XYZ file of N, CA and C in Angstrom:
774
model
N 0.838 -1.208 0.000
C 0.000 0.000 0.000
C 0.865 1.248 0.000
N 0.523 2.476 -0.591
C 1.330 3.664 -0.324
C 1.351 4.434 0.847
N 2.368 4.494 1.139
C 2.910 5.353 2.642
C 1.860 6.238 2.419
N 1.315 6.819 3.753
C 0.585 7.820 4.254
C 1.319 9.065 3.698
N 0.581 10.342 3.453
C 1.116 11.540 3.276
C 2.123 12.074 4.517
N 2.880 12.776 3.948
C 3.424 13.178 5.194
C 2.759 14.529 5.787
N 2.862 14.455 6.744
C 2.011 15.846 7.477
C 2.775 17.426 7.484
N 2.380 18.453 7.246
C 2.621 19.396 7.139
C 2.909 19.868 8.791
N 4.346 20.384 8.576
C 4.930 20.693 10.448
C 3.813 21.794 10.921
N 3.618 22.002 12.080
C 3.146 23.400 12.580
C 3.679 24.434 12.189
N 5.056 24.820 12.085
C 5.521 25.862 12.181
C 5.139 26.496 10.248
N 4.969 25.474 9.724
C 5.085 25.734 8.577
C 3.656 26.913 7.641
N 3.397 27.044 8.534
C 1.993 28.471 8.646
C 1.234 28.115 7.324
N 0.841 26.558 6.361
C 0.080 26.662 5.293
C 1.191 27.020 4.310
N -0.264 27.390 3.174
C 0.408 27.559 2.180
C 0.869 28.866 2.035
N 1.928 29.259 1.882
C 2.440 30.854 1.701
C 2.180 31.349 0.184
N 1.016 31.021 -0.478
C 0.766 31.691 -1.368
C -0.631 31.256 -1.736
N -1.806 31.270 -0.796
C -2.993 30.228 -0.562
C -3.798 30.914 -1.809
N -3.914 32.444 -1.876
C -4.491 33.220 -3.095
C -4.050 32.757 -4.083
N -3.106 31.992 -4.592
C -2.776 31.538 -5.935
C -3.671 30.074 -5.850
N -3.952 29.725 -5.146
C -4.355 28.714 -5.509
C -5.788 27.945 -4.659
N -6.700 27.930 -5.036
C -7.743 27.935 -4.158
C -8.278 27.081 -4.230
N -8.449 25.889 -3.421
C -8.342 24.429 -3.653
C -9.742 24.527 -4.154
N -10.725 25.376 -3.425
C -11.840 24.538 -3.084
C -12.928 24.769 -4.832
N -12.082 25.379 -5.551
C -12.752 25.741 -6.767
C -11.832 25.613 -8.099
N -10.803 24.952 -7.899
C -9.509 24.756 -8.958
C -8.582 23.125 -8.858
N -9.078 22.397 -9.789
C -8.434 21.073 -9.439
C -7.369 21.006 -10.820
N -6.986 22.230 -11.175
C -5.698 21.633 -12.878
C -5.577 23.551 -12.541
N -4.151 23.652 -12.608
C -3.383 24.791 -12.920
C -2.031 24.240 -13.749
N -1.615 25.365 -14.400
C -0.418 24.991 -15.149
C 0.070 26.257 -14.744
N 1.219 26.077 -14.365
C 2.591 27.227 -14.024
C 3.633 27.419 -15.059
N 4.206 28.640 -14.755
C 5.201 28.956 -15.662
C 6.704 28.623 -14.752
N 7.465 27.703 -14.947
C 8.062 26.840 -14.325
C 9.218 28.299 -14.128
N 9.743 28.601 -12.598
C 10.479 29.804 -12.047
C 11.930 29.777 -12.349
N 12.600 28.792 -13.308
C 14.016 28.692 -12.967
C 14.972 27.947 -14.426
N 15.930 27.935 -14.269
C 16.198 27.515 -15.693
C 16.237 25.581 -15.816
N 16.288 25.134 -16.689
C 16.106 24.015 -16.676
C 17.219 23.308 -16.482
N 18.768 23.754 -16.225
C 19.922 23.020 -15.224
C 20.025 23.160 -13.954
N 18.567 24.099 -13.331
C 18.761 24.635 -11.760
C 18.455 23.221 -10.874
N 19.080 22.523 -10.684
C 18.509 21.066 -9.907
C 17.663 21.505 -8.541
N 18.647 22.619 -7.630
C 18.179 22.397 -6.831
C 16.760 23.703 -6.772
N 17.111 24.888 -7.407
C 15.815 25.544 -7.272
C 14.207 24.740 -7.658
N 14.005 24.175 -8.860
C 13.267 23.132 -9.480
C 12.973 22.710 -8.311
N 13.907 21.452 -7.439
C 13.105 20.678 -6.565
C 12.737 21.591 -5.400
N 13.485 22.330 -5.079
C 12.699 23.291 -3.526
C 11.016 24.018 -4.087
N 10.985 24.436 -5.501
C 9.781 24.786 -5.861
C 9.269 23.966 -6.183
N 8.952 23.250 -7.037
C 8.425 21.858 -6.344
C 7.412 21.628 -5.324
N 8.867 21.100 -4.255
C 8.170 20.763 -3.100
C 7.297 21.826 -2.100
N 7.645 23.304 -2.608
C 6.465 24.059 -2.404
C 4.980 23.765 -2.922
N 5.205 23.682 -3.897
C 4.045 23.551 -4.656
C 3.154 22.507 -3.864
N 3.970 21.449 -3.299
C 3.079 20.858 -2.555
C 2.754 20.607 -1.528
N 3.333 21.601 -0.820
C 2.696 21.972 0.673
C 1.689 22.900 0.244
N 1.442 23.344 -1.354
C 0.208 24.592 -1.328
C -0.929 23.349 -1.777
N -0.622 22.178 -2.080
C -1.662 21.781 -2.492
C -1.925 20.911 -3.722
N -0.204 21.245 -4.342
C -0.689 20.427 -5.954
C 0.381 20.025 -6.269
N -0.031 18.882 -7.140
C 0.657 17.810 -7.268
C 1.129 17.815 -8.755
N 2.633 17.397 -8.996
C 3.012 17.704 -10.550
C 2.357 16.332 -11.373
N 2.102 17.102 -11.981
C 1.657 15.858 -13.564
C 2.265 15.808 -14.352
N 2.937 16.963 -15.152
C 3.527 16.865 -16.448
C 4.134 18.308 -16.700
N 5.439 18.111 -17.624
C 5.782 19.701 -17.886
C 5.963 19.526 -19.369
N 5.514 20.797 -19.698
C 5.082 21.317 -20.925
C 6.330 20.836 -21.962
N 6.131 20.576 -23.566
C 7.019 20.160 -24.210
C 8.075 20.900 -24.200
N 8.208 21.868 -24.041
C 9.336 22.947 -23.955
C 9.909 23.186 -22.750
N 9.638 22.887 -22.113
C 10.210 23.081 -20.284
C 9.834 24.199 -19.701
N 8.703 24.850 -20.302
C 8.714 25.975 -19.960
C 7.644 26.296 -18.857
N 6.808 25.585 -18.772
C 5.566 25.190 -18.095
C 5.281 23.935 -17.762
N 4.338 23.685 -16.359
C 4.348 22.720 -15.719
C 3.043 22.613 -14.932
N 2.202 21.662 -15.435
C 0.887 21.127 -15.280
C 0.382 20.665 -13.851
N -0.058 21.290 -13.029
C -0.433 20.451 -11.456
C -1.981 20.009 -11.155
N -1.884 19.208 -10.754
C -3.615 18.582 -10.158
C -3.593 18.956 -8.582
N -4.777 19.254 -8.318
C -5.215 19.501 -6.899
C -4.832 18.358 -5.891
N -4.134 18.518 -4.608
C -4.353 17.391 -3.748
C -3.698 17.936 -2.428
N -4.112 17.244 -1.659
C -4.004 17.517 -0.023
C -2.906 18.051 0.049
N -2.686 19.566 0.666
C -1.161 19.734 1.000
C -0.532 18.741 1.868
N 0.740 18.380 1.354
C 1.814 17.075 2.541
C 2.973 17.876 1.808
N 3.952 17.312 3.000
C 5.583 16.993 2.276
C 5.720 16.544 1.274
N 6.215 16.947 0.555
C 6.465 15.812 -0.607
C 8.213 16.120 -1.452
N 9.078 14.940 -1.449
C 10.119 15.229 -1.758
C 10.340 14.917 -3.210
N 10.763 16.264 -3.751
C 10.794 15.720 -5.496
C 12.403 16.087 -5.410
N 13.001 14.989 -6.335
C 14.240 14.826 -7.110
C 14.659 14.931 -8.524
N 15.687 15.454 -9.083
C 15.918 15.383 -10.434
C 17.214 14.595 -10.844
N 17.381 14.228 -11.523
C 18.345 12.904 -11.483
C 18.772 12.844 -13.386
N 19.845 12.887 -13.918
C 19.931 12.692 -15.384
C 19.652 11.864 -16.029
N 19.373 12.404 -17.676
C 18.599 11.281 -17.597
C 19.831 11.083 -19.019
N 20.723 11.148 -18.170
C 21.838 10.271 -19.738
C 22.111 8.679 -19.703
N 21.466 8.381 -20.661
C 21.516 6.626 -20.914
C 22.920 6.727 -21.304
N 23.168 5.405 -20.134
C 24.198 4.617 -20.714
C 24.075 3.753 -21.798
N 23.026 2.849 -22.240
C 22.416 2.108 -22.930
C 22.726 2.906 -24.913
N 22.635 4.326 -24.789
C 22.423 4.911 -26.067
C 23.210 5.945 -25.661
N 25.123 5.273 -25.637
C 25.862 6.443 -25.287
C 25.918 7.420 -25.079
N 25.174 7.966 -23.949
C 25.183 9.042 -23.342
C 24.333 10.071 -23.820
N 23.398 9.195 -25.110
C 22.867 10.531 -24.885
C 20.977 10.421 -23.952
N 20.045 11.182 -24.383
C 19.045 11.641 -23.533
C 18.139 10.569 -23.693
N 17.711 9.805 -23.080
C 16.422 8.884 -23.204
C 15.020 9.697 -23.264
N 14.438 10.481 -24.413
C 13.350 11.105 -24.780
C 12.053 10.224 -24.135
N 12.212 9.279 -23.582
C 10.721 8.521 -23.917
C 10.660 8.301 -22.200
N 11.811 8.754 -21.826
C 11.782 8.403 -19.986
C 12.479 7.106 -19.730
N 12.760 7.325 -18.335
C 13.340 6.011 -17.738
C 12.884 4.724 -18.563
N 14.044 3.792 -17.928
C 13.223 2.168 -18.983
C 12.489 1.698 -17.475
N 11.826 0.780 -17.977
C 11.289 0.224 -16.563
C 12.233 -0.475 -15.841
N 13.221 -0.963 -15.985
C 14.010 -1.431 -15.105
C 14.007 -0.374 -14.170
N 14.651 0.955 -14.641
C 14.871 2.175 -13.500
C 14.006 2.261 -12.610
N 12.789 2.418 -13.451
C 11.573 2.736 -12.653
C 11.238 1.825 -11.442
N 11.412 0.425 -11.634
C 11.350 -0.108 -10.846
C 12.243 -0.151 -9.627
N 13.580 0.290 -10.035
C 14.460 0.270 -9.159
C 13.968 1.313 -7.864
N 13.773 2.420 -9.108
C 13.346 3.767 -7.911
C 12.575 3.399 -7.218
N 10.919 2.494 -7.886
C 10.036 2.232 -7.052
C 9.843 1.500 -5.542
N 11.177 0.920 -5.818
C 11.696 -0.365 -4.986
C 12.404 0.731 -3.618
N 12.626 1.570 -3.601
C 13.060 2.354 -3.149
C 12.208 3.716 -1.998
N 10.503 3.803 -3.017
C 10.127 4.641 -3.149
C 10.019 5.592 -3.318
N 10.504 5.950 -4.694
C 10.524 6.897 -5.078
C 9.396 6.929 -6.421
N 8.983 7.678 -7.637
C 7.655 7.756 -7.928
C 8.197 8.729 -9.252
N 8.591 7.888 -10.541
C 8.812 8.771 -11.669
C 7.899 9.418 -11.970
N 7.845 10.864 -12.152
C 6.948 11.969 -12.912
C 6.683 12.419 -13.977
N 8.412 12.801 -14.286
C 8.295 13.565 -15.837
C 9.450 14.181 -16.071
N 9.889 14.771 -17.128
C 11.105 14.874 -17.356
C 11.098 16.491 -17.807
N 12.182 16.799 -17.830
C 12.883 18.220 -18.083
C 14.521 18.673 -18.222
N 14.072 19.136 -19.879
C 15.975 19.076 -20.306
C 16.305 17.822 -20.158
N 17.374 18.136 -19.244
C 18.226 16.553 -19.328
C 18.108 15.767 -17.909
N 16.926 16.539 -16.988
C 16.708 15.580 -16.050
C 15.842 14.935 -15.973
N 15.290 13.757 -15.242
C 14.150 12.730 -14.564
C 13.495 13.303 -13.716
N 12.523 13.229 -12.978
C 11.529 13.904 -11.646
C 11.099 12.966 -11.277
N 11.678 12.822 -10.037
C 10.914 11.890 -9.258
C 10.221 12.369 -7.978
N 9.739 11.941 -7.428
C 9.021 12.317 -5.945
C 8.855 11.060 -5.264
N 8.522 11.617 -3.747
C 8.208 10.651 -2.814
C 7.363 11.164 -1.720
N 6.718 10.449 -1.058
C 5.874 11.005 0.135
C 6.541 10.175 1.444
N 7.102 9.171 1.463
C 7.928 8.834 2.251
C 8.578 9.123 2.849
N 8.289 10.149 4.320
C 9.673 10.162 4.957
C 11.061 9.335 5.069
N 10.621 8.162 5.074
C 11.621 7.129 5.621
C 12.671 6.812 4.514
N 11.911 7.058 3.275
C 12.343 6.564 1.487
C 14.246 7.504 1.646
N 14.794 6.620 1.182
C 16.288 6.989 1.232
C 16.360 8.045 -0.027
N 17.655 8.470 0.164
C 17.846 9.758 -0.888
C 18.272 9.203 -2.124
N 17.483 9.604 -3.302
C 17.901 8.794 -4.719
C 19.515 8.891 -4.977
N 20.030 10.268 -4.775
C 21.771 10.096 -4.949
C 22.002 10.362 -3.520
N 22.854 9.114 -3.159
C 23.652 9.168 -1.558
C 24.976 9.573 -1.678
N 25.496 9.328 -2.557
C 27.088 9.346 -2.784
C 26.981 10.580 -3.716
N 27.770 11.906 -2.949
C 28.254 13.071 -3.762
C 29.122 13.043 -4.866
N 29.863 12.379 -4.225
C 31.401 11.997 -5.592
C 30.876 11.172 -6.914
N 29.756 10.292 -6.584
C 29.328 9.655 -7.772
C 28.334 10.607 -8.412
N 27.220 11.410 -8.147
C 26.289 12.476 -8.553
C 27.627 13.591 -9.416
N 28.837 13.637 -9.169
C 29.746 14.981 -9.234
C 29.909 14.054 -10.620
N 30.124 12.767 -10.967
C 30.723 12.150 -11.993
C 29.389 12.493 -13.133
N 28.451 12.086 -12.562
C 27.076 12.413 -13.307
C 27.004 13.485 -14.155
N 26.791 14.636 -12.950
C 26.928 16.300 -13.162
C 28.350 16.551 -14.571
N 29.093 15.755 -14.494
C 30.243 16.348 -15.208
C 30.338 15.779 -16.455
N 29.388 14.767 -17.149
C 29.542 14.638 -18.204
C 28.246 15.941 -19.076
N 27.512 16.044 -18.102
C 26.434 17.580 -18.434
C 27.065 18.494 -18.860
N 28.119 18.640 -17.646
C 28.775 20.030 -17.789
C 29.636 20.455 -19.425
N 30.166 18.644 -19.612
C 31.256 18.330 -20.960
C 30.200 18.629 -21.809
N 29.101 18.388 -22.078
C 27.607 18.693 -23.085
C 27.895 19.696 -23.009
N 27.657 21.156 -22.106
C 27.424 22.209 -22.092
C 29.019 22.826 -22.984
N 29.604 22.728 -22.242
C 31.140 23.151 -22.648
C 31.377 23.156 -25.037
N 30.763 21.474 -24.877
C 31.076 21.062 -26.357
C 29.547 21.865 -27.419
N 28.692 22.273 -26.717
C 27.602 22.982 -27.581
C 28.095 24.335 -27.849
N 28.698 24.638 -26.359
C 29.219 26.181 -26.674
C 30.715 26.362 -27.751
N 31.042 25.253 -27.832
C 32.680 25.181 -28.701
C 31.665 25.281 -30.135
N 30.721 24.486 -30.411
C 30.154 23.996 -31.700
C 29.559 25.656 -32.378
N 28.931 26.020 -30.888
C 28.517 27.309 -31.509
C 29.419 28.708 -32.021
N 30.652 28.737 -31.316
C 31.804 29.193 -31.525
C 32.209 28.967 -33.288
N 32.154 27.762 -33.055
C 33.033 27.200 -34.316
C 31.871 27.455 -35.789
N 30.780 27.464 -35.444
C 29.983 27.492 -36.488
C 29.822 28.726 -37.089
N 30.173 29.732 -36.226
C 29.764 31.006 -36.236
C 31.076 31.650 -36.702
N 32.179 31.365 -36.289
C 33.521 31.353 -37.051
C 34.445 30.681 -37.888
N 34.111 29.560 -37.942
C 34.904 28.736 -39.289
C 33.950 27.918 -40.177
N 32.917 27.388 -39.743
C 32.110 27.006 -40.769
C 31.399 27.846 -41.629
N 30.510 28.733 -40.923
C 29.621 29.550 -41.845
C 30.798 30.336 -42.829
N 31.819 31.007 -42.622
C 32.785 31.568 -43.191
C 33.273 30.866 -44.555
N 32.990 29.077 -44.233
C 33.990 28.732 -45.143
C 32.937 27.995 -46.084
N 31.762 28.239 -46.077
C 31.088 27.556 -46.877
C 29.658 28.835 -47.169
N 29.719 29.889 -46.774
C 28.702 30.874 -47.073
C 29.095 31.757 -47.157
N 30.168 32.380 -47.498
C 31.074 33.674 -48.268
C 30.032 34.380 -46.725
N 30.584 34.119 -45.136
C 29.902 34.470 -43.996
C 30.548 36.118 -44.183
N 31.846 36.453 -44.254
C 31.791 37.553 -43.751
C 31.168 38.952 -44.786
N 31.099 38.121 -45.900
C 30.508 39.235 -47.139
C 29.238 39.586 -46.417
N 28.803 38.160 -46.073
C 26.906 38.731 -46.005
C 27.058 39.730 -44.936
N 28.153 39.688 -43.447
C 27.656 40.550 -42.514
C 28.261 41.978 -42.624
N 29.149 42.401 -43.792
C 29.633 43.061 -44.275
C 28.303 44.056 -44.774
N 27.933 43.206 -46.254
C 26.756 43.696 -46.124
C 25.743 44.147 -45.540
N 25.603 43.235 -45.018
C 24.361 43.669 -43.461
C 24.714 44.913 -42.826
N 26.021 45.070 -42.700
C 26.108 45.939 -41.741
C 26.281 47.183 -42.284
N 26.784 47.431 -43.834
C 26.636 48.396 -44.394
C 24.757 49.113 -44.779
N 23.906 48.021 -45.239
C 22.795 48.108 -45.459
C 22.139 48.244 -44.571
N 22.020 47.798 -43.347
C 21.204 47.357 -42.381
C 21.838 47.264 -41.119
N 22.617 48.668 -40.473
C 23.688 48.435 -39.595
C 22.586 47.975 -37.825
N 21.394 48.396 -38.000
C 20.621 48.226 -37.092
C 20.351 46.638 -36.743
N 19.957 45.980 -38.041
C 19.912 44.377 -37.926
C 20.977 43.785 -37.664
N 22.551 44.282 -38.039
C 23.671 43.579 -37.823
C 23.574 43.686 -36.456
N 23.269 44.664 -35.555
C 23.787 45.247 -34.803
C 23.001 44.190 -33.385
N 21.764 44.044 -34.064
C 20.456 43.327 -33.085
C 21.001 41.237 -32.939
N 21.239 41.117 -34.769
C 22.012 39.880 -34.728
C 22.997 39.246 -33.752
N 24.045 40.312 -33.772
C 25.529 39.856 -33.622
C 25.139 40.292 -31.290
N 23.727 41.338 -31.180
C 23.332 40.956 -29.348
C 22.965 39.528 -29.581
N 22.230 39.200 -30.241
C 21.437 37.541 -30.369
C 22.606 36.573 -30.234
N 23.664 36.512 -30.905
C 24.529 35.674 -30.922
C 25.331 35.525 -29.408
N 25.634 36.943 -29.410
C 26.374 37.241 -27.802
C 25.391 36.391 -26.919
N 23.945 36.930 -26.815
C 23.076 36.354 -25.616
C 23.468 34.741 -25.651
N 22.823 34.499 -26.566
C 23.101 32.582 -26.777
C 24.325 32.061 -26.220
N 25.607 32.837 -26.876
C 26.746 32.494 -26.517
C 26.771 32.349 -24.727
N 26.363 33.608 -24.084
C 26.508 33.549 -22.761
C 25.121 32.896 -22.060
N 24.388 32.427 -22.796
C 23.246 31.113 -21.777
C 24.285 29.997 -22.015
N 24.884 29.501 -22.735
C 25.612 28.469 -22.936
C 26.906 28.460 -21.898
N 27.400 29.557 -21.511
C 28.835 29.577 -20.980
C 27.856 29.796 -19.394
N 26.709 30.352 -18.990
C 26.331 30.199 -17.828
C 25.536 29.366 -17.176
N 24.904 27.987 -17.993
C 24.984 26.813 -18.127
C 26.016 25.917 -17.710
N 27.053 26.114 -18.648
C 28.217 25.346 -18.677
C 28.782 25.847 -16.971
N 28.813 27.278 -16.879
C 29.066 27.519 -15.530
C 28.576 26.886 -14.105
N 27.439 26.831 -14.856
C 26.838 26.143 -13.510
C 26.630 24.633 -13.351
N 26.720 24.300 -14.167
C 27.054 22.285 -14.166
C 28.919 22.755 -13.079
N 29.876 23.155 -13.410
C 30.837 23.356 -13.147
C 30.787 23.995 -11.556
N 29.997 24.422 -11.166
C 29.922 24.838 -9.829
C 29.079 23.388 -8.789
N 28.610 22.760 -9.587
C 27.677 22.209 -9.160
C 28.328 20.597 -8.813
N 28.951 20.531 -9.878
C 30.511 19.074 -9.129
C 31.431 19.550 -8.565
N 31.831 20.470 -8.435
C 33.060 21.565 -7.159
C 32.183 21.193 -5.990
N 30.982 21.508 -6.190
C 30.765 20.831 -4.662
C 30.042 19.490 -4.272
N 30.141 19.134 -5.303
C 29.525 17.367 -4.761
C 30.731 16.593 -4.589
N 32.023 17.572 -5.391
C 33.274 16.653 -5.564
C 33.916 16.858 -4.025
N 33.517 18.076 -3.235
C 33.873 18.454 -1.859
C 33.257 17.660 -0.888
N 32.489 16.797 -1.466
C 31.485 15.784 -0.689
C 30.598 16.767 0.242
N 29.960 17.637 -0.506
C 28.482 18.554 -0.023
C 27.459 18.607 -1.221
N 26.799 17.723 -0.164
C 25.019 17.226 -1.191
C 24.772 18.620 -1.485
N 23.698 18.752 -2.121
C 23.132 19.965 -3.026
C 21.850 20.258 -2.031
N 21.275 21.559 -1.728
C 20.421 22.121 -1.289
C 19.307 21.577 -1.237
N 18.710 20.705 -0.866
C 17.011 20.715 -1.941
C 16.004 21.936 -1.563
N 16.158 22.549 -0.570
C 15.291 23.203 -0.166
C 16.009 25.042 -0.030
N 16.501 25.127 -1.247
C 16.958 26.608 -1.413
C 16.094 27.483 -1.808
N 16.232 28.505 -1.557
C 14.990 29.270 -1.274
C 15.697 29.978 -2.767
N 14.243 29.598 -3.944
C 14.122 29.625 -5.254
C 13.569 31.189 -5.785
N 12.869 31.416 -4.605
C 12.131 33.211 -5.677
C 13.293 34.074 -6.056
N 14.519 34.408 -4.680
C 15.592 35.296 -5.916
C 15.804 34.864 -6.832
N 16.382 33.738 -7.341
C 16.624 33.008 -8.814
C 15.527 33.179 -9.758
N 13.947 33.031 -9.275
C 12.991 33.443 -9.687
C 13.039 34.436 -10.511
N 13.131 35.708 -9.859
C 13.298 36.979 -10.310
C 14.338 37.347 -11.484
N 15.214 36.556 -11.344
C 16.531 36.671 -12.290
C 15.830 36.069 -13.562
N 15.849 35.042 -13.123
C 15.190 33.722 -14.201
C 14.007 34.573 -15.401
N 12.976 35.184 -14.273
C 11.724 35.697 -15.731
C 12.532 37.282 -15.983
N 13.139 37.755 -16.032
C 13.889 39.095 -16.274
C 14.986 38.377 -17.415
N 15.376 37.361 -17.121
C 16.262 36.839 -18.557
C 15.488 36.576 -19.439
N 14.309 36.027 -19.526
C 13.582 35.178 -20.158
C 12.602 36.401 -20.784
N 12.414 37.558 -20.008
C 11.514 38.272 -20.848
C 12.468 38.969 -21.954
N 13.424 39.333 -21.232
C 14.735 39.862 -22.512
C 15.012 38.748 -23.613
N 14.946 37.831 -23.274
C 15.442 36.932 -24.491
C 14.082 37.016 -25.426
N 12.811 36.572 -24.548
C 11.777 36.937 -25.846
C 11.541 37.789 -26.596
N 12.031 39.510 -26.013
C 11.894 40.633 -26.441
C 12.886 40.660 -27.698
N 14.405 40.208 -27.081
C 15.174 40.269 -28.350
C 14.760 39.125 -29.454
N 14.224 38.105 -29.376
C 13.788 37.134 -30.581
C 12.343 37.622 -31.486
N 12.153 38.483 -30.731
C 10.702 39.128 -30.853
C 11.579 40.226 -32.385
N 12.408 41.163 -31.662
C 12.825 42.119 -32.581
C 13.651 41.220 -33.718
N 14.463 40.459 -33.542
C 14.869 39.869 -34.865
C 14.216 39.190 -35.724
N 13.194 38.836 -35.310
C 11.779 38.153 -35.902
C 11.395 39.290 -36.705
N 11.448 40.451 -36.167
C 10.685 41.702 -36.792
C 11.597 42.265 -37.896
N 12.666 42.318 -37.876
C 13.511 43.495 -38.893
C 13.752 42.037 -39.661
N 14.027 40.726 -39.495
C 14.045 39.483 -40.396
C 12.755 39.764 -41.392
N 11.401 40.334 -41.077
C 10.685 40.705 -42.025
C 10.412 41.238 -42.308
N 10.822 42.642 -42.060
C 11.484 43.730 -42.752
C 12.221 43.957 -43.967
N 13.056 43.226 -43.828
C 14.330 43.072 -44.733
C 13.778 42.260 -45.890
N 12.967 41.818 -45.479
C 12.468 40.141 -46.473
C 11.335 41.596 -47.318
N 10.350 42.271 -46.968
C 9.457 42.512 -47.655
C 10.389 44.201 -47.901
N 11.232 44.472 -47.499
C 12.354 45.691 -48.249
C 12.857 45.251 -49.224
């Protein structure tokens, strides 16, 4: 049978955001998920907010960008994120989710696959007693660091594409030559676009890299870090990045009907 919920402490005053969510007339909300999709530990501390307010994850949106909850009793509830790089299909992402072997393993364990995001797994548990899915820091740091080698080799690819390939097979610097004589405003909006990308990739890569420095120090990861500053950072990047894809979208058809 499944472990009892776990009980919500006294001190823990409810839900600290009860106006967002009002049980007694709302059983499906979908959120705009607060954090970037390598934040392990912000993800699970929000999360496990979410379900001391009341709701329970179902599914996150194909894009990672949003995340689907059903109504249910506020409890504890401990969610985990865990990679999801198959060994099975050299390293790279198992799209379709854990195999059932895993699943079972976790289950065996109690733990409770959810759903996936980027390159992690979600699991949860209501189990106090249920052991921690990664126990060993030094082995999670080995995990974390073939992510980090992903991050590192996308940002080399993008480097390289942007300087020796396009160059050597699309007469690259004529066109931005051009551009920039014709259209010094679009060069100008482009070559922020490229910069931005460049630096989500290197602050990515940064943070896989901070993130085995300390598992490799043998110090587990936060689960319960307090996620709204990151919050704040997080939709302030995210509205700038739409704003700038927004404007290159725009002078891209500009140029097309000029």
């Amino acid at each position: 049978p499944p472990p009892p919920p776990m009980p919500l402490p006294e001190t823990a005053g409810g839900c600290p955001h009860r106006k967002e969510c009002p049980m007694a007339t709302k059983t499906k909300t979908r959120r705009w998920i607060p954090c970037q999709s390598y934040d392990l530990e912000a993800m699970e501390s929000w999360l496990e907010e979410m379900a001391r307010c009341g709701w329970r994850l179902e599914q996150v949106g194909c894009f990672g960008c949003t995340a689907a909850f059903a109504a249910a009793a506020p409890q504890m509830v401990r969610y985990r994120l865990t990679s999801a790089m198959d060994a099975d299909t050299f390293g790279t992402e198992a799209w379709l989710g854990p195999s059932e072997e895993s699943r079972c393993l976790y289950a065996a364990y109690g733990w409770e696959y959810v759903a996936k995001r980027g390159p992690f797994y979600i699991y949860r548990t209501r189990d106090p007693a249920a052991r921690e899915v990664d126990t060993d820091p030094h082995t999670q740091a080995l995990v974390l660091r073939s992510l980090h080698r992903r991050a590192r080799e996308s940002l080399l690819t993008l480097v390289l594409l942007f300087f020796l390939v396009y160059p050597l097979t699309l007469n690259w610097w004529e066109i931005l030559r051009t551009l920039w004589q014709h259209a010094p405003a679009a060069f100008l909006l482009y070559l922020i676009l490229f910069l931005w990308i460049t630096g989500f990739s290197l602050a990515r890569a940064r943070h896989y890299r901070c993130l085995c420095r300390q598992l490799e120090a043998g110090q587990s990861l936060d689960h319960g870090i307090p996620w709204r500053p990151r919050a704040r950072r997080y939709r302030l990047v995210s509205a700038l990045h739409l704003g700038l894809l927004a404007a290159c979208l725009a002078v891209a058809v500009w140029l097309r009907l000029g």
